[in-house]
Short mmCIF file of C-alpha atoms in Angstrom, two decimals:
data_model
loop_
_atom_site.label_atom_id
_atom_site.label_comp_id
_atom_site.label_asym_id
_atom_site.label_seq_id
_atom_site.Cartn_x
_atom_site.Cartn_y
_atom_site.Cartn_z
CA MET A 1 -12.28 38.19 -25.19
CA SER A 2 -12.78 35.73 -28.04
CA GLU A 3 -14.50 32.41 -27.66
CA THR A 4 -11.15 30.69 -28.27
CA ALA A 5 -9.51 32.70 -25.50
CA ASP A 6 -12.30 31.77 -23.10
CA LYS A 7 -11.92 28.08 -23.85
CA VAL A 8 -8.12 28.22 -23.60
CA LYS A 9 -8.41 29.96 -20.27
CA LYS A 10 -10.79 27.31 -18.99
CA ILE A 11 -8.45 24.50 -20.01
CA VAL A 12 -5.48 26.20 -18.36
CA VAL A 13 -7.39 26.74 -15.12
CA GLU A 14 -8.51 23.14 -15.09
CA HIS A 15 -5.14 21.57 -15.91
CA LEU A 16 -2.86 23.75 -13.84
CA GLY A 17 -5.24 24.32 -10.94
CA VAL A 18 -4.62 28.08 -10.94
CA GLU A 19 -6.88 31.07 -10.20
CA GLU A 20 -8.72 32.29 -13.26
CA SER A 21 -7.56 35.86 -12.63
CA LYS A 22 -3.93 34.79 -13.10
CA VAL A 23 -4.57 33.39 -16.57
CA THR A 24 -3.91 36.62 -18.50
CA GLU A 25 -2.85 36.92 -22.12
CA ASN A 26 0.78 37.49 -21.21
CA ALA A 27 0.96 34.85 -18.48
CA SER A 28 3.75 32.34 -19.11
CA PHE A 29 2.74 28.74 -18.45
CA ILE A 30 6.04 27.91 -16.79
CA ASP A 31 7.13 31.20 -15.21
CA ASP A 32 3.76 32.55 -14.06
CA LEU A 33 1.39 29.60 -13.83
CA GLY A 34 3.64 26.97 -12.23
CA ALA A 35 3.62 24.46 -15.09
CA ASP A 36 6.51 22.05 -15.62
CA SER A 37 7.60 20.60 -18.95
CA LEU A 38 5.16 17.68 -18.68
CA ASP A 39 2.27 20.04 -17.88
CA THR A 40 2.94 22.00 -21.07
CA VAL A 41 2.89 18.80 -23.15
CA GLU A 42 -0.45 17.91 -21.64
CA LEU A 43 -1.82 21.43 -22.20
CA VAL A 44 -0.94 21.28 -25.87
CA MET A 45 -2.71 17.91 -26.11
CA ALA A 46 -5.78 19.39 -24.45
CA PHE A 47 -5.80 22.30 -26.94
CA GLU A 48 -5.52 19.85 -29.84
CA GLU A 49 -8.41 17.82 -28.50
CA GLU A 50 -10.65 20.81 -27.77
CA PHE A 51 -10.09 22.74 -31.00
CA GLY A 52 -9.42 19.89 -33.42
CA VAL A 53 -6.10 21.40 -34.51
CA GLU A 54 -2.77 19.68 -34.79
CA ILE A 55 0.07 21.42 -32.97
CA PRO A 56 3.38 19.96 -34.20
CA ASP A 57 6.23 19.68 -31.69
CA ASP A 58 8.24 22.55 -33.20
CA ALA A 59 5.19 24.81 -33.00
CA ALA A 60 4.41 23.66 -29.47
CA GLU A 61 7.85 24.84 -28.40
CA THR A 62 6.94 28.40 -29.39
CA ILE A 63 3.72 28.42 -27.35
CA LEU A 64 4.96 29.88 -24.08
CA THR A 65 2.08 32.10 -22.97
CA VAL A 66 -1.70 31.99 -22.93
CA GLY A 67 -1.69 34.55 -25.75
CA ASP A 68 0.67 32.40 -27.85
CA ALA A 69 -1.78 29.51 -27.55
CA VAL A 70 -4.81 31.61 -28.48
CA ASN A 71 -3.02 33.11 -31.51
CA PHE A 72 -1.81 29.77 -32.80
CA ILE A 73 -5.21 28.16 -32.44
CA GLU A 74 -7.09 31.03 -34.09
CA LYS A 75 -4.69 31.08 -37.01
CA ASN A 76 -4.75 27.32 -37.58
CA LYS A 77 -8.35 26.61 -36.76
CA ALA A 78 -9.59 28.64 -39.74
CA SER A 79 -7.21 27.28 -42.34
CA MET B 1 20.15 -11.82 25.89
CA ARG B 2 17.51 -12.29 23.26
CA SER B 3 15.77 -9.04 24.18
CA ARG B 4 18.88 -7.24 23.03
CA GLN B 5 18.95 -8.96 19.68
CA GLY B 6 18.09 -6.59 16.89
CA LEU B 7 16.49 -7.30 13.55
CA LEU B 8 19.60 -8.60 11.91
CA HIS B 9 21.61 -9.67 14.87
CA PRO B 10 24.19 -11.96 13.35
CA ASN B 11 23.06 -15.54 13.51
CA ASP B 12 25.40 -18.47 13.74
CA GLU B 13 26.43 -18.46 10.12
CA CYS B 14 26.79 -14.72 9.90
CA GLU B 15 29.06 -14.58 12.89
CA ARG B 16 31.62 -16.50 10.89
CA SER B 17 31.60 -13.83 8.23
CA ALA B 18 33.98 -10.96 8.81
CA THR B 19 32.10 -8.73 6.40
CA VAL B 20 28.87 -8.50 8.42
CA ARG B 21 28.81 -5.46 10.66
CA GLU B 22 26.81 -5.16 13.82
CA MET B 23 23.15 -4.49 13.25
CA ARG B 24 21.22 -1.68 14.85
CA ARG B 25 17.81 -2.04 16.51
CA VAL B 26 14.80 -0.82 14.51
CA VAL B 27 11.52 0.38 16.01
CA ILE B 28 8.18 1.52 14.64
CA THR B 29 7.40 5.13 15.54
CA GLY B 30 4.62 6.09 13.14
CA LEU B 31 1.58 4.47 11.52
CA GLY B 32 -0.58 5.56 8.58
CA MET B 33 -3.34 3.81 6.67
CA VAL B 34 -6.14 4.17 4.17
CA SER B 35 -8.34 1.07 4.18
CA PRO B 36 -11.79 -0.20 3.28
CA LEU B 37 -12.68 0.27 6.96
CA GLY B 38 -11.60 3.89 7.18
CA ALA B 39 -9.45 6.80 6.06
CA ASN B 40 -6.90 6.41 8.84
CA VAL B 41 -5.42 4.02 11.38
CA GLY B 42 -7.75 4.92 14.26
CA ASP B 43 -11.05 4.52 12.42
CA THR B 44 -9.91 1.31 10.74
CA TRP B 45 -8.72 -0.29 13.98
CA LYS B 46 -11.94 0.58 15.82
CA ARG B 47 -14.13 -1.00 13.13
CA LEU B 48 -11.80 -3.98 12.78
CA LEU B 49 -12.06 -4.80 16.49
CA LYS B 50 -15.86 -4.51 16.28
CA GLY B 51 -15.85 -7.24 13.64
CA GLU B 52 -17.14 -5.08 10.80
CA SER B 53 -16.61 -5.92 7.13
CA GLY B 54 -15.55 -3.47 4.43
CA ALA B 55 -17.06 -5.53 1.62
CA ALA B 56 -19.91 -4.39 -0.61
CA ARG B 57 -21.20 -4.85 -4.11
CA VAL B 58 -19.13 -2.82 -6.55
CA GLU B 59 -21.09 0.19 -7.78
CA THR B 60 -18.28 2.19 -9.36
CA PHE B 61 -18.13 0.21 -12.62
CA GLU B 62 -20.04 -2.46 -14.50
CA VAL B 63 -19.82 -5.87 -12.81
CA GLU B 64 -22.87 -7.60 -14.27
CA ASP B 65 -20.79 -9.83 -16.57
CA LEU B 66 -18.06 -10.54 -13.98
CA PRO B 67 -18.17 -13.69 -11.83
CA CYS B 68 -17.09 -11.68 -8.78
CA LYS B 69 -19.17 -8.54 -8.19
CA ILE B 70 -17.95 -7.60 -4.71
CA ALA B 71 -14.91 -5.86 -3.25
CA CYS B 72 -13.67 -3.96 -0.21
CA GLN B 73 -13.49 -0.37 -1.41
CA ILE B 74 -12.33 2.70 0.46
CA PRO B 75 -15.30 4.68 1.80
CA ARG B 76 -14.92 7.95 -0.09
CA GLY B 77 -16.58 11.11 1.13
CA ASP B 78 -15.95 14.56 2.52
CA GLY B 79 -13.51 13.30 5.14
CA GLN B 80 -16.10 13.16 7.94
CA ASN B 81 -17.17 10.00 9.77
CA GLY B 82 -14.15 7.98 8.68
CA THR B 83 -14.62 8.65 4.97
CA PHE B 84 -11.60 9.26 2.76
CA ASN B 85 -11.38 12.65 1.08
CA PRO B 86 -8.30 12.54 -1.18
CA ASP B 87 -8.39 16.34 -1.57
CA LEU B 88 -7.28 16.66 2.04
CA TRP B 89 -4.01 14.91 1.19
CA MET B 90 -3.22 15.78 -2.42
CA GLU B 91 -4.25 18.70 -4.62
CA PRO B 92 -6.91 17.65 -7.18
CA LYS B 93 -4.69 18.70 -10.09
CA GLU B 94 -1.93 16.40 -8.75
CA GLN B 95 -4.36 13.51 -8.23
CA ARG B 96 -5.29 13.74 -11.89
CA LYS B 97 -1.70 12.89 -12.84
CA VAL B 98 -1.37 9.70 -10.80
CA ASP B 99 -3.09 6.40 -10.25
CA ASP B 100 -5.04 5.97 -7.01
CA PHE B 101 -2.41 3.77 -5.37
CA ILE B 102 -0.12 6.81 -5.27
CA VAL B 103 -2.87 8.96 -3.72
CA TYR B 104 -3.40 6.32 -1.02
CA ALA B 105 0.36 6.09 -0.38
CA VAL B 106 0.68 9.87 -0.09
CA ALA B 107 -2.22 10.03 2.39
CA ALA B 108 -0.99 7.13 4.54
CA ALA B 109 2.61 8.40 4.53
CA SER B 110 1.51 11.85 5.68
CA GLU B 111 -0.48 10.29 8.50
CA ALA B 112 2.49 8.09 9.50
CA LEU B 113 4.97 10.98 9.50
CA ASP B 114 2.57 13.15 11.51
CA ASP B 115 2.07 10.26 13.94
CA ALA B 116 5.86 9.87 14.30
CA ASP B 117 6.20 13.64 14.56
CA TRP B 118 9.11 13.37 12.13
CA HIS B 119 9.33 16.18 9.60
CA PRO B 120 13.00 16.45 8.67
CA GLU B 121 13.96 20.01 7.76
CA SER B 122 17.74 20.05 7.98
CA TYR B 123 19.74 18.61 5.10
CA GLU B 124 21.40 16.18 7.53
CA ASP B 125 18.05 14.80 8.70
CA GLN B 126 16.65 14.66 5.17
CA ILE B 127 19.51 12.56 3.77
CA ARG B 128 19.15 10.12 6.67
CA THR B 129 15.43 9.55 5.98
CA GLY B 130 14.45 7.26 3.11
CA THR B 131 11.38 5.85 1.43
CA LEU B 132 10.52 2.27 0.45
CA ILE B 133 6.94 1.84 -0.69
CA GLY B 134 5.85 -0.99 -2.95
CA SER B 135 2.80 -2.08 -4.88
CA GLY B 136 1.82 -5.43 -6.31
CA ILE B 137 0.50 -4.16 -9.61
CA GLY B 138 0.75 -0.36 -9.56
CA GLY B 139 -1.16 1.80 -12.01
CA LEU B 140 -3.28 -0.79 -13.73
CA GLU B 141 -6.13 1.68 -14.20
CA GLY B 142 -3.88 4.11 -16.08
CA ILE B 143 -2.49 1.30 -18.22
CA GLU B 144 -6.01 0.16 -19.09
CA ARG B 145 -7.23 3.68 -19.89
CA ASN B 146 -4.21 4.65 -21.98
CA SER B 147 -4.22 1.37 -23.89
CA LEU B 148 -7.79 2.07 -24.98
CA LEU B 149 -6.87 5.65 -25.83
CA LEU B 150 -3.94 4.45 -27.94
CA ALA B 151 -6.17 2.08 -29.87
CA GLU B 152 -8.95 4.63 -30.37
CA LYS B 153 -7.10 7.90 -30.92
CA GLY B 154 -3.44 7.09 -31.52
CA PRO B 155 -0.18 7.97 -29.78
CA ARG B 156 -0.63 11.74 -29.77
CA ARG B 157 -3.35 11.42 -27.15
CA ILE B 158 -1.21 9.58 -24.60
CA SER B 159 -0.66 11.85 -21.60
CA PRO B 160 2.88 12.67 -20.46
CA PHE B 161 1.66 11.75 -16.98
CA PHE B 162 0.65 8.21 -17.95
CA ILE B 163 4.06 6.61 -17.27
CA PRO B 164 5.02 8.53 -14.10
CA GLY B 165 1.46 8.08 -12.84
CA SER B 166 1.56 4.29 -13.22
CA LEU B 167 5.10 3.35 -12.19
CA ILE B 168 5.17 1.46 -8.91
CA ASN B 169 8.18 3.26 -7.43
CA LEU B 170 6.49 6.63 -7.99
CA ALA B 171 4.64 6.09 -4.69
CA SER B 172 8.06 6.38 -3.04
CA GLY B 173 8.88 9.21 -5.43
CA HIS B 174 5.86 11.34 -4.56
CA VAL B 175 6.19 10.74 -0.81
CA SER B 176 9.88 11.67 -0.88
CA ILE B 177 9.24 14.83 -2.90
CA ARG B 178 6.43 16.03 -0.64
CA HIS B 179 8.38 15.47 2.58
CA GLY B 180 11.93 16.15 1.42
CA LEU B 181 13.14 12.62 2.17
CA LYS B 182 16.53 12.36 0.46
CA GLY B 183 17.76 9.05 1.87
CA PRO B 184 17.44 5.69 0.09
CA ASN B 185 14.55 5.79 -2.40
CA HIS B 186 13.44 2.28 -3.17
CA SER B 187 10.47 0.08 -3.96
CA VAL B 188 9.33 -3.53 -3.80
CA VAL B 189 7.18 -5.59 -6.17
CA THR B 190 6.42 -9.07 -4.87
CA ALA B 191 2.68 -9.46 -5.45
CA CYS B 192 0.83 -10.06 -2.18
CA SER B 193 4.04 -10.14 -0.14
CA THR B 194 5.01 -6.61 -1.20
CA GLY B 195 4.00 -4.76 1.98
CA ALA B 196 5.83 -7.18 4.27
CA HIS B 197 8.93 -7.25 2.07
CA ALA B 198 8.95 -3.44 1.94
CA ILE B 199 8.89 -3.13 5.72
CA GLY B 200 11.43 -5.94 6.16
CA ASP B 201 13.82 -4.54 3.58
CA ALA B 202 13.47 -1.00 4.91
CA ALA B 203 14.14 -2.22 8.45
CA ARG B 204 17.33 -3.82 7.17
CA LEU B 205 18.43 -0.54 5.60
CA VAL B 206 18.02 1.10 8.99
CA ALA B 207 19.66 -1.83 10.78
CA LEU B 208 22.63 -1.69 8.42
CA GLY B 209 23.02 2.06 8.78
CA ASP B 210 22.00 3.17 5.28
CA ALA B 211 19.34 5.38 6.88
CA ASP B 212 18.18 6.34 10.37
CA VAL B 213 14.52 6.58 9.41
CA MET B 214 12.58 4.83 6.64
CA VAL B 215 9.02 5.47 5.49
CA ALA B 216 7.93 2.02 4.35
CA GLY B 217 4.89 0.05 3.28
CA GLY B 218 2.62 -0.80 0.39
CA ALA B 219 -0.20 0.71 -1.65
CA GLU B 220 -2.66 -0.79 -4.11
CA SER B 221 -5.65 0.36 -6.15
CA PRO B 222 -6.71 -2.83 -7.93
CA VAL B 223 -10.50 -2.56 -7.75
CA ILE B 224 -11.14 -2.00 -11.44
CA ARG B 225 -12.86 -4.10 -14.08
CA LEU B 226 -9.63 -5.30 -15.68
CA SER B 227 -8.15 -6.76 -12.50
CA LEU B 228 -11.42 -8.29 -11.28
CA ALA B 229 -11.59 -10.03 -14.66
CA GLY B 230 -7.93 -11.07 -14.43
CA PHE B 231 -8.03 -12.43 -10.88
CA ALA B 232 -11.35 -14.14 -11.59
CA ALA B 233 -9.71 -15.89 -14.55
CA CYS B 234 -7.08 -17.21 -12.10
CA LYS B 235 -10.02 -18.59 -10.06
CA ALA B 236 -8.73 -16.63 -7.07
CA LEU B 237 -11.85 -14.57 -6.23
CA SER B 238 -14.94 -15.35 -4.19
CA THR B 239 -17.94 -15.81 -6.48
CA HIS B 240 -20.71 -17.24 -4.27
CA PHE B 241 -21.36 -14.25 -2.07
CA ASN B 242 -22.31 -11.61 -4.63
CA ASP B 243 -25.67 -11.18 -2.89
CA ASP B 244 -24.17 -11.21 0.58
CA PRO B 245 -20.87 -9.32 0.19
CA THR B 246 -19.91 -8.93 3.85
CA ARG B 247 -19.84 -12.73 4.20
CA GLY B 248 -17.57 -13.26 1.16
CA SER B 249 -14.18 -13.13 2.86
CA ARG B 250 -14.20 -16.05 5.33
CA PRO B 251 -10.74 -17.52 5.99
CA TYR B 252 -10.67 -21.06 7.43
CA ASP B 253 -14.45 -21.41 7.01
CA ARG B 254 -15.69 -24.46 5.14
CA ASP B 255 -17.72 -22.27 2.74
CA ARG B 256 -14.85 -20.03 1.67
CA ASP B 257 -14.41 -19.85 -2.09
CA GLY B 258 -11.76 -17.24 -2.86
CA PHE B 259 -10.53 -13.84 -1.76
CA VAL B 260 -12.37 -10.54 -1.81
CA MET B 261 -10.27 -7.80 -3.33
CA GLY B 262 -9.43 -4.72 -1.26
CA GLU B 263 -7.65 -1.42 -1.84
CA GLY B 264 -5.67 1.07 0.19
CA ALA B 265 -2.26 1.68 1.71
CA GLY B 266 -0.36 0.97 4.89
CA ILE B 267 2.75 2.95 5.77
CA VAL B 268 4.99 2.77 8.84
CA VAL B 269 7.83 4.97 10.02
CA LEU B 270 10.79 2.77 10.95
CA GLU B 271 13.49 4.32 13.05
CA GLU B 272 16.79 3.37 14.59
CA TYR B 273 16.13 2.75 18.30
CA GLU B 274 18.64 5.25 19.74
CA HIS B 275 17.54 7.88 17.22
CA ALA B 276 13.93 7.44 18.33
CA LYS B 277 14.83 7.51 22.01
CA ALA B 278 17.03 10.59 21.64
CA ARG B 279 14.17 12.65 20.23
CA GLY B 280 11.62 11.26 22.67
CA ALA B 281 9.56 9.54 19.97
CA LYS B 282 6.60 7.32 20.82
CA ILE B 283 7.73 3.73 20.21
CA TYR B 284 5.08 1.19 19.23
CA ALA B 285 7.16 -1.95 18.79
CA GLU B 286 10.48 -3.29 17.57
CA VAL B 287 10.95 -5.07 14.24
CA VAL B 288 13.00 -7.97 15.54
CA GLY B 289 12.64 -10.56 12.78
CA TYR B 290 12.28 -10.76 9.03
CA GLY B 291 12.29 -13.96 7.01
CA LEU B 292 12.06 -14.60 3.27
CA SER B 293 11.72 -17.72 1.16
CA GLY B 294 10.62 -19.02 -2.23
CA ASP B 295 8.32 -21.93 -3.01
CA ALA B 296 9.85 -22.71 -6.44
CA TYR B 297 6.63 -24.55 -7.18
CA HIS B 298 3.85 -22.79 -9.17
CA ILE B 299 3.01 -19.32 -10.50
CA THR B 300 -0.21 -18.92 -8.52
CA ALA B 301 -0.76 -21.98 -6.31
CA PRO B 302 0.99 -22.35 -2.95
CA ALA B 303 3.15 -25.47 -2.56
CA SER B 304 0.95 -28.09 -0.96
CA ASP B 305 3.55 -29.11 1.63
CA GLY B 306 3.73 -25.53 2.95
CA ASP B 307 7.48 -25.81 3.09
CA GLY B 308 8.09 -22.30 1.74
CA ALA B 309 5.80 -20.79 4.35
CA TYR B 310 7.44 -22.88 7.07
CA ARG B 311 10.97 -21.85 6.14
CA CYS B 312 9.93 -18.22 5.90
CA MET B 313 8.40 -18.19 9.38
CA SER B 314 11.36 -20.13 10.84
CA ALA B 315 13.83 -17.69 9.33
CA ALA B 316 11.99 -14.72 10.82
CA LEU B 317 11.88 -16.32 14.27
CA LYS B 318 15.55 -17.23 14.08
CA ARG B 319 16.48 -13.66 13.21
CA ALA B 320 14.36 -12.46 16.10
CA GLY B 321 15.89 -14.90 18.55
CA VAL B 322 12.32 -15.89 19.42
CA THR B 323 11.13 -19.45 19.98
CA PRO B 324 7.70 -20.47 18.65
CA ASP B 325 6.25 -20.80 22.17
CA GLU B 326 6.93 -17.10 22.75
CA LEU B 327 4.50 -16.04 20.01
CA ASP B 328 1.31 -14.48 21.37
CA TYR B 329 -0.44 -13.52 18.14
CA VAL B 330 -0.09 -14.32 14.45
CA ASN B 331 -1.59 -12.17 11.73
CA ALA B 332 -2.04 -14.84 9.07
CA HIS B 333 -1.84 -14.43 5.33
CA GLY B 334 -5.23 -16.27 5.30
CA THR B 335 -6.79 -14.99 2.09
CA SER B 336 -9.96 -17.14 2.17
CA THR B 337 -8.94 -19.25 -0.80
CA PRO B 338 -9.77 -22.97 -0.53
CA LEU B 339 -6.13 -24.13 -0.80
CA GLY B 340 -4.01 -21.45 0.84
CA ASP B 341 -5.57 -21.11 4.29
CA GLU B 342 -5.08 -24.73 5.31
CA ILE B 343 -1.57 -24.96 3.88
CA GLU B 344 -0.50 -21.95 5.95
CA LEU B 345 -2.25 -23.30 9.04
CA ARG B 346 -0.54 -26.70 8.73
CA ALA B 347 2.85 -25.07 8.15
CA PHE B 348 2.33 -22.98 11.27
CA GLU B 349 1.27 -25.99 13.32
CA ARG B 350 4.43 -27.75 12.20
CA LEU B 351 6.42 -24.71 13.34
CA VAL B 352 4.90 -24.34 16.80
CA GLY B 353 4.27 -27.98 17.67
CA ASP B 354 3.03 -28.37 21.25
CA SER B 355 2.67 -24.61 21.76
CA ALA B 356 -0.28 -24.44 19.35
CA HIS B 357 -2.89 -24.13 22.11
CA LYS B 358 -1.27 -20.94 23.47
CA ILE B 359 -1.35 -19.01 20.20
CA THR B 360 -4.03 -16.78 18.72
CA MET B 361 -4.00 -16.45 14.95
CA SER B 362 -6.42 -14.37 12.91
CA SER B 363 -6.87 -13.23 9.34
CA THR B 364 -7.84 -9.57 9.15
CA LYS B 365 -8.46 -10.10 5.43
CA SER B 366 -11.83 -11.39 6.59
CA ALA B 367 -12.73 -7.75 7.31
CA VAL B 368 -10.66 -5.54 4.99
CA GLY B 369 -10.33 -7.98 2.09
CA HIS B 370 -7.07 -8.68 0.32
CA LEU B 371 -5.18 -5.46 -0.35
CA LEU B 372 -2.59 -7.33 -2.47
CA GLY B 373 0.62 -5.28 -2.36
CA ALA B 374 -0.67 -3.23 0.58
CA ALA B 375 -1.84 -6.27 2.56
CA GLY B 376 1.43 -7.04 4.33
CA ALA B 377 1.80 -3.41 5.37
CA VAL B 378 -1.71 -2.91 6.78
CA GLU B 379 -1.36 -6.27 8.54
CA ALA B 380 1.98 -5.23 10.07
CA ILE B 381 0.13 -2.17 11.39
CA PHE B 382 -2.66 -4.34 12.84
CA SER B 383 0.06 -6.50 14.42
CA THR B 384 1.65 -3.40 15.94
CA LEU B 385 -1.68 -2.25 17.36
CA ALA B 386 -2.31 -5.74 18.75
CA ILE B 387 0.85 -5.25 20.83
CA ARG B 388 -0.09 -1.69 21.82
CA ASP B 389 -3.60 -2.61 22.96
CA ASN B 390 -3.12 -6.24 23.99
CA VAL B 391 -5.92 -7.40 21.73
CA ALA B 392 -6.10 -9.70 18.72
CA PRO B 393 -8.50 -8.59 15.96
CA PRO B 394 -11.04 -11.27 14.96
CA THR B 395 -11.37 -13.54 11.95
CA ILE B 396 -14.91 -12.68 10.97
CA ASN B 397 -17.28 -15.04 9.11
CA LEU B 398 -15.57 -18.06 10.66
CA ASP B 399 -18.76 -19.96 11.35
CA ASN B 400 -17.73 -23.53 10.53
CA PRO B 401 -13.98 -24.11 10.53
CA SER B 402 -12.98 -26.46 7.72
CA VAL B 403 -10.21 -27.95 9.83
CA GLU B 404 -9.62 -28.90 13.41
CA THR B 405 -6.78 -27.10 15.10
CA LYS B 406 -5.56 -26.33 18.60
CA ILE B 407 -4.69 -22.82 17.48
CA ASP B 408 -7.19 -20.15 18.53
CA LEU B 409 -8.40 -18.72 15.21
CA CYS B 410 -10.13 -15.84 16.96
CA ALA B 411 -13.48 -16.58 15.37
CA ASN B 412 -15.90 -13.67 15.11
CA ALA B 413 -14.76 -11.79 18.22
CA LYS B 414 -11.58 -10.00 19.25
CA ARG B 415 -9.42 -11.69 21.88
CA GLU B 416 -8.03 -9.61 24.75
CA LYS B 417 -4.78 -11.09 26.04
CA GLN B 418 -1.21 -10.07 26.79
CA ILE B 419 0.48 -9.66 23.41
CA ASP B 420 4.21 -8.99 23.36
CA VAL B 421 5.45 -10.95 20.34
CA VAL B 422 3.68 -11.09 16.98
CA LEU B 423 4.32 -12.82 13.67
CA SER B 424 2.83 -11.43 10.44
CA ASN B 425 2.80 -13.57 7.28
CA SER B 426 2.50 -12.64 3.61
CA PHE B 427 2.68 -15.01 0.65
CA GLY B 428 2.45 -14.01 -3.00
CA PHE B 429 2.01 -15.23 -6.56
CA GLY B 430 5.27 -16.59 -7.89
CA GLY B 431 5.90 -18.40 -4.60
CA THR B 432 7.30 -15.39 -2.76
CA ASN B 433 7.03 -15.45 1.05
CA ALA B 434 7.76 -12.90 3.76
CA SER B 435 7.31 -12.96 7.53
CA LEU B 436 7.86 -10.20 10.07
CA VAL B 437 8.29 -10.58 13.83
CA LEU B 438 7.41 -7.59 16.01
CA ARG B 439 8.00 -7.31 19.73
CA ARG B 440 6.96 -4.93 22.50
CA VAL B 441 9.89 -2.76 23.54
CA VAL B 442 10.58 -3.03 27.25
CA ASP B 443 13.55 -1.17 28.61
#
């Protein structure tokens, strides 16, 4: 697992208070990890803060799973 | 006749109004509390009766440059020995989303509902159970933190939980969500009268038939740098006891110099009398009187003639059908400010006249400090326990009374006596006054 994925996982565990084992690549924040719409806003903010990337609202709407977050961050962090 | 008069039994004027329906009797069936003296009602009451103080020097933030460096803070810990462990009441990830006053309200409400053994599961029971919890200031800590964040990092760093974590009525919101309480969902904001107004208003909702059960009270988490600075600027806080914190709150004493801030929550379960009886609930006392008034005088100072306080107490007694000589105990507002204590005392003397020598009056703020919006609620609980145990909690630190009075101010030691009827006073900034009258239920 990449360093980004590790950090994302840690943030998700911390913010949603879920077991680390449940935070898989395909896990959906809302359907699998119990987040509500406000939790997802806060998660996106935490990703922005941790990785120094900006995640615009329209992009944030497409980040539904842990994997989506990791992919977006890795793509935008480098550029 | 008077023992059958409920909280809002129509008085003379009301009887002329065809629109007023008969009022139902309202009793207290559950108590819950988080206070500077303990994490629950039992621990707090025990220490209160022993004459202990919850005050200490503030260690949780910088106070060096503040004129008041002391407060009554909740003893946090692992939940043993009377310490408060918030994790036992609210998941840590949920605590992160709310200000502490909501955590205190959730903990105290759970204790109160457990104590009342009322956990409505059917839809019918849920829609007949409501929530009315207030706070004087609400989420000041979140407002402070997010304001700084906005200035430093801009709007994109403001959490979506900032607003719902700071709003005062979200104490009611969280409690209702956790316990499935779908009846009236309401809140009160009247500064230091909040807790008393919340219980009084909730009792009226039960009396009028809007609900059969109400979870009511107040919660406050004001012990932060911003509010110590703000209240100190109003010259409301004690500043001469920074090196001797437990002596700082000293109502009626000649050396008093302001209040000592406290934090916590007090929540009661109010229930329609027949509803409580039908399910065999433990009944602590009946809420028989509730009075309200306004000073219309000054934003922070009490009116020097005490007329607002007098009218408030009179209104509560009138509603209760109780005469002043029937009062056994008064839980005073008594904040330990130079002006307020004597004005309240004189107003009360005017109310009771020749009966003064029979009445015991204490200020429990001497021990727990001033819990602002939670004060009236924790004091209503102390008043309830005074009836249950036939004991008046002491006014501690009352070494040299600044005034002469025939009223027993319960200096430095609890007073054991028959207590059937109690008055509890709360007065707040803006000239807002509330009084509750509680009475032992004898069938």
